[in-house]
Short mmCIF file of C-alpha atoms in Angstrom, two decimals:
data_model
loop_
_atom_site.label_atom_id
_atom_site.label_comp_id
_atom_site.label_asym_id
_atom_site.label_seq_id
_atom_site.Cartn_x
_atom_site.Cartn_y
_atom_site.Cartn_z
CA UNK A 1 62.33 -37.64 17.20
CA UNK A 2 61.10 -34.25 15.72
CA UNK A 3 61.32 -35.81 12.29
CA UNK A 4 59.90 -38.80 12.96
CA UNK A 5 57.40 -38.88 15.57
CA UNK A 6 57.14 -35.64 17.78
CA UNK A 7 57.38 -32.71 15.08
CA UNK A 8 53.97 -30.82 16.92
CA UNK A 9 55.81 -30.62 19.95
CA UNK A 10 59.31 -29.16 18.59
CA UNK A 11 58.50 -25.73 19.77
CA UNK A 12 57.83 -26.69 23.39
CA UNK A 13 60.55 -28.84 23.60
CA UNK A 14 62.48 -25.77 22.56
CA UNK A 15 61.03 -23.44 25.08
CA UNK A 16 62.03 -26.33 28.04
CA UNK A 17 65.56 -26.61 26.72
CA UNK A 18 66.09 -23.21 27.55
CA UNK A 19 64.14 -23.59 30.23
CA UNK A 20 66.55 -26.28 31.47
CA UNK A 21 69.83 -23.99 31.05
CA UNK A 22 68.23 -21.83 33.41
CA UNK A 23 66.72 -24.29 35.94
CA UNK A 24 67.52 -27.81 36.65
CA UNK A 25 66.14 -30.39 35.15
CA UNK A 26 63.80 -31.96 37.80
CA UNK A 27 60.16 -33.25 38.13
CA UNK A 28 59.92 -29.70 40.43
CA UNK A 29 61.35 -27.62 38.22
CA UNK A 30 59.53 -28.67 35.00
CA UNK A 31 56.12 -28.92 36.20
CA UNK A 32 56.58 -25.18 38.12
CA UNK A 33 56.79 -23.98 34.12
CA UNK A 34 53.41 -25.33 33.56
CA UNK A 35 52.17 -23.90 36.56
CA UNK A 36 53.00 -20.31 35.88
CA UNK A 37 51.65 -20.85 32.33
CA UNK A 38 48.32 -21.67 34.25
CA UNK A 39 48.99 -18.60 36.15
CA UNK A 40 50.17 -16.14 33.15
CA UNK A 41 46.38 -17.56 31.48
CA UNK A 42 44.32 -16.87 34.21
CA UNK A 43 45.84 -13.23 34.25
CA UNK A 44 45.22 -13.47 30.93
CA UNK A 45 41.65 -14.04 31.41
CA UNK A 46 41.51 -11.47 34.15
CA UNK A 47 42.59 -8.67 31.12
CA UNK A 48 40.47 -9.86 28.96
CA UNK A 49 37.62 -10.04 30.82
CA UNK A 50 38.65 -6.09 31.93
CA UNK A 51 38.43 -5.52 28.03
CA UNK A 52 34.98 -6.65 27.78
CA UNK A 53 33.48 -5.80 31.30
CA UNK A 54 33.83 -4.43 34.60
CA UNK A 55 36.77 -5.17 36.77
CA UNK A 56 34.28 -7.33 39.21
CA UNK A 57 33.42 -9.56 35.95
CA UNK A 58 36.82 -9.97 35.09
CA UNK A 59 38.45 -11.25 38.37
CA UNK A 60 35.36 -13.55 38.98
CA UNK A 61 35.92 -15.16 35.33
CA UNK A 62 39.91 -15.54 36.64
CA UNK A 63 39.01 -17.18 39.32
CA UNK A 64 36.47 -19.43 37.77
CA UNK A 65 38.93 -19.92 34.89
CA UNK A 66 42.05 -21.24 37.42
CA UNK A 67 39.32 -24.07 39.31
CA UNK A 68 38.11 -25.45 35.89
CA UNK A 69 39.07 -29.02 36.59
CA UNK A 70 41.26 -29.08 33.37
CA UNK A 71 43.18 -25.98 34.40
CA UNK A 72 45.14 -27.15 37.50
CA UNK A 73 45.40 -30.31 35.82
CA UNK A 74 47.09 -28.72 33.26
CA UNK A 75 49.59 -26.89 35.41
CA UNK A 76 50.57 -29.95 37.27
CA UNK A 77 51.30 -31.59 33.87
CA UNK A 78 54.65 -31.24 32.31
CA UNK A 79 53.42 -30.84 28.92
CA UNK A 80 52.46 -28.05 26.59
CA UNK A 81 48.68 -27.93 27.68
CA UNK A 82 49.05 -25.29 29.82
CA UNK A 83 51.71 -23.43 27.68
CA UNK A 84 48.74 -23.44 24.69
CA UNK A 85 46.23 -22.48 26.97
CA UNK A 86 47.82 -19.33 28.17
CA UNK A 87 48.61 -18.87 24.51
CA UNK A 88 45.59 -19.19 22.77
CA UNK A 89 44.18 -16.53 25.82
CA UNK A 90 46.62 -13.99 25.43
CA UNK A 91 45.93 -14.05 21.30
CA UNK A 92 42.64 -13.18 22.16
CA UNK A 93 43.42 -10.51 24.06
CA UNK A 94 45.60 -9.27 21.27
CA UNK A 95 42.90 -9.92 18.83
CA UNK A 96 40.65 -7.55 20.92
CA UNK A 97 42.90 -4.98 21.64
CA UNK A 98 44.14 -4.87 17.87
CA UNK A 99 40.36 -4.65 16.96
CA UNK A 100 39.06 -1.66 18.76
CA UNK A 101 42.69 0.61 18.40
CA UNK A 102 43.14 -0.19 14.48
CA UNK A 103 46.45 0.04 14.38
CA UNK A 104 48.20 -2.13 11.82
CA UNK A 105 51.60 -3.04 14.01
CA UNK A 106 49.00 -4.91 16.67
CA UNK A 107 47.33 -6.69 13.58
CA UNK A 108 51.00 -7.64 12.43
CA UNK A 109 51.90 -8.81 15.94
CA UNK A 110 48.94 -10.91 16.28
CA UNK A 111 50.01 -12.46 13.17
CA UNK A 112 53.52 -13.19 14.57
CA UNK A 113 51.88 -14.60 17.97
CA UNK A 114 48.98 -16.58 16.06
CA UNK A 115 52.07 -18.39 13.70
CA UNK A 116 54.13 -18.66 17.20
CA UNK A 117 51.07 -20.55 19.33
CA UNK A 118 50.07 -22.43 16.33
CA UNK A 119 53.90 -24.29 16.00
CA UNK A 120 53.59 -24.42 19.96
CA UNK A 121 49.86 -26.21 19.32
CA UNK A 122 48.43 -26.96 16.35
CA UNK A 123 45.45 -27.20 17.70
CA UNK A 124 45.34 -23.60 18.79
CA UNK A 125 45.77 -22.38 15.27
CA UNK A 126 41.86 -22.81 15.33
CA UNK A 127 41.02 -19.95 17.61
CA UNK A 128 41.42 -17.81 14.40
CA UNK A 129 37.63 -18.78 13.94
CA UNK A 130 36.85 -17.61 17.39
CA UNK A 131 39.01 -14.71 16.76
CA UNK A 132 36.89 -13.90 13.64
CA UNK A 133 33.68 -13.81 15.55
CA UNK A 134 34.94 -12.04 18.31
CA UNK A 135 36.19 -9.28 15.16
CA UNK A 136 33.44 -9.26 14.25
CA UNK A 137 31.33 -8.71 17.60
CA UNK A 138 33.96 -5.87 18.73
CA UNK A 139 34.81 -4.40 15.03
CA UNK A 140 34.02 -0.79 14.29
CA UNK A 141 34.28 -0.72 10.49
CA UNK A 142 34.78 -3.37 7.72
CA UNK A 143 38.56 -2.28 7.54
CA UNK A 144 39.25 -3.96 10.88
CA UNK A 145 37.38 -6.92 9.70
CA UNK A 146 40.10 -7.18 6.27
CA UNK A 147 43.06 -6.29 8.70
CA UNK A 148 42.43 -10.00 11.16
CA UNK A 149 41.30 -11.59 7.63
CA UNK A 150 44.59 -10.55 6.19
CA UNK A 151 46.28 -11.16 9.48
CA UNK A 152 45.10 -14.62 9.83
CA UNK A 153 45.76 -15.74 6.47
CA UNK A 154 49.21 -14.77 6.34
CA UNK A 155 49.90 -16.73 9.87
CA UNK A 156 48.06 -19.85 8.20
CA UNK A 157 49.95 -19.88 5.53
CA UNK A 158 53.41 -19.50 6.88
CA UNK A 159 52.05 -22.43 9.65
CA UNK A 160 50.57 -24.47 6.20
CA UNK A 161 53.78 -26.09 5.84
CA UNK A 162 54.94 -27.51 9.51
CA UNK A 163 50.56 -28.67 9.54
CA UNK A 164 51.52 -30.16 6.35
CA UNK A 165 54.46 -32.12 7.85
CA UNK A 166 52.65 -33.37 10.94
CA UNK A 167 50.07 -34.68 9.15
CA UNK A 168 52.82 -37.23 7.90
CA UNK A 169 53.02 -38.39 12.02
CA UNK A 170 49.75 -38.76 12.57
CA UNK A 171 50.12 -42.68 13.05
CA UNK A 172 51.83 -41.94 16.73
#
């Protein structure tokens, strides 16, 4: 079906095969993998938040994050919402954290994270504009700026390829 119909959700089918070897393969089981997704984004938020602000801020935007209706909806689900979700949260707290240390091994990781989410989502290959005004908010220098440019590019064009591909599905 990958090459035919389902090709944007070949990497979370991937990540719930293995997730089957471990576990069994019932309605329990699979939906508890969304649910600690929820859980690993709302801790997620939690360090992010602790990036940005003080520890009360943080916690209160966890817990308001994990009772946005589409949240626990997500984590009931046994679909890849709530696997992109925590995702697309934890690339922006790489983005953040490989903005204000400058270090290029964080810059290449978030490039091997943004290529990984984007193949688990499409759709969350577009947080690299978010991510590019959040560099641009927490940037010290223009070198940091070139670093998530250079970063970003290289993750969207080793994704162009697979976007291409689905594009050929889009009449599901």
């Amino acid at each position: 079906m990958l090459g035919n119909i389902d090709a944007v959700h070949g990497l979370y089918y991937l990540v719930m095969h293995g997730w089957f070897a471990v576990f069994p393969a019932t309605e329990f089981w699979s939906r508890l993998s969304s649910s600690l997704a929820v859980g690993a984004a709302a801790a997620g938020v939690v360090v992010l938040g602790n990036q940005i602000a003080a520890r009360q801020v943080a916690v209160t935007a966890g817990l308001g994050f994990a009772i946005l209706p589409r949240i626990p909806w997500g984590g009931i689900e046994a679909r890849a919402y709530a696997m992109s979700v925590a995702a697309a949260v934890w690339l922006t707290v790489l983005v953040v954290a490989a903005a204000r240390r400058q270090r290029l091994p964080l810059w290449a990781l978030y490039a091997f994270c943004l290529i990984a989410a984007t193949l688990l989502n499409m759709f969350v290959g577009l947080m690299v504009l978010v991510h590019g005004v959040t560099v641009c908010a927490v940037a010290r220098n223009r070198t940091t700026l070139t670093w998530w440019a250079c970063s970003s590019l290289a993750a969207m064009l080793v994704t162009a390829p697979f976007l291409l591909f689905t594009q050929t599905q889009i009449a599901q």
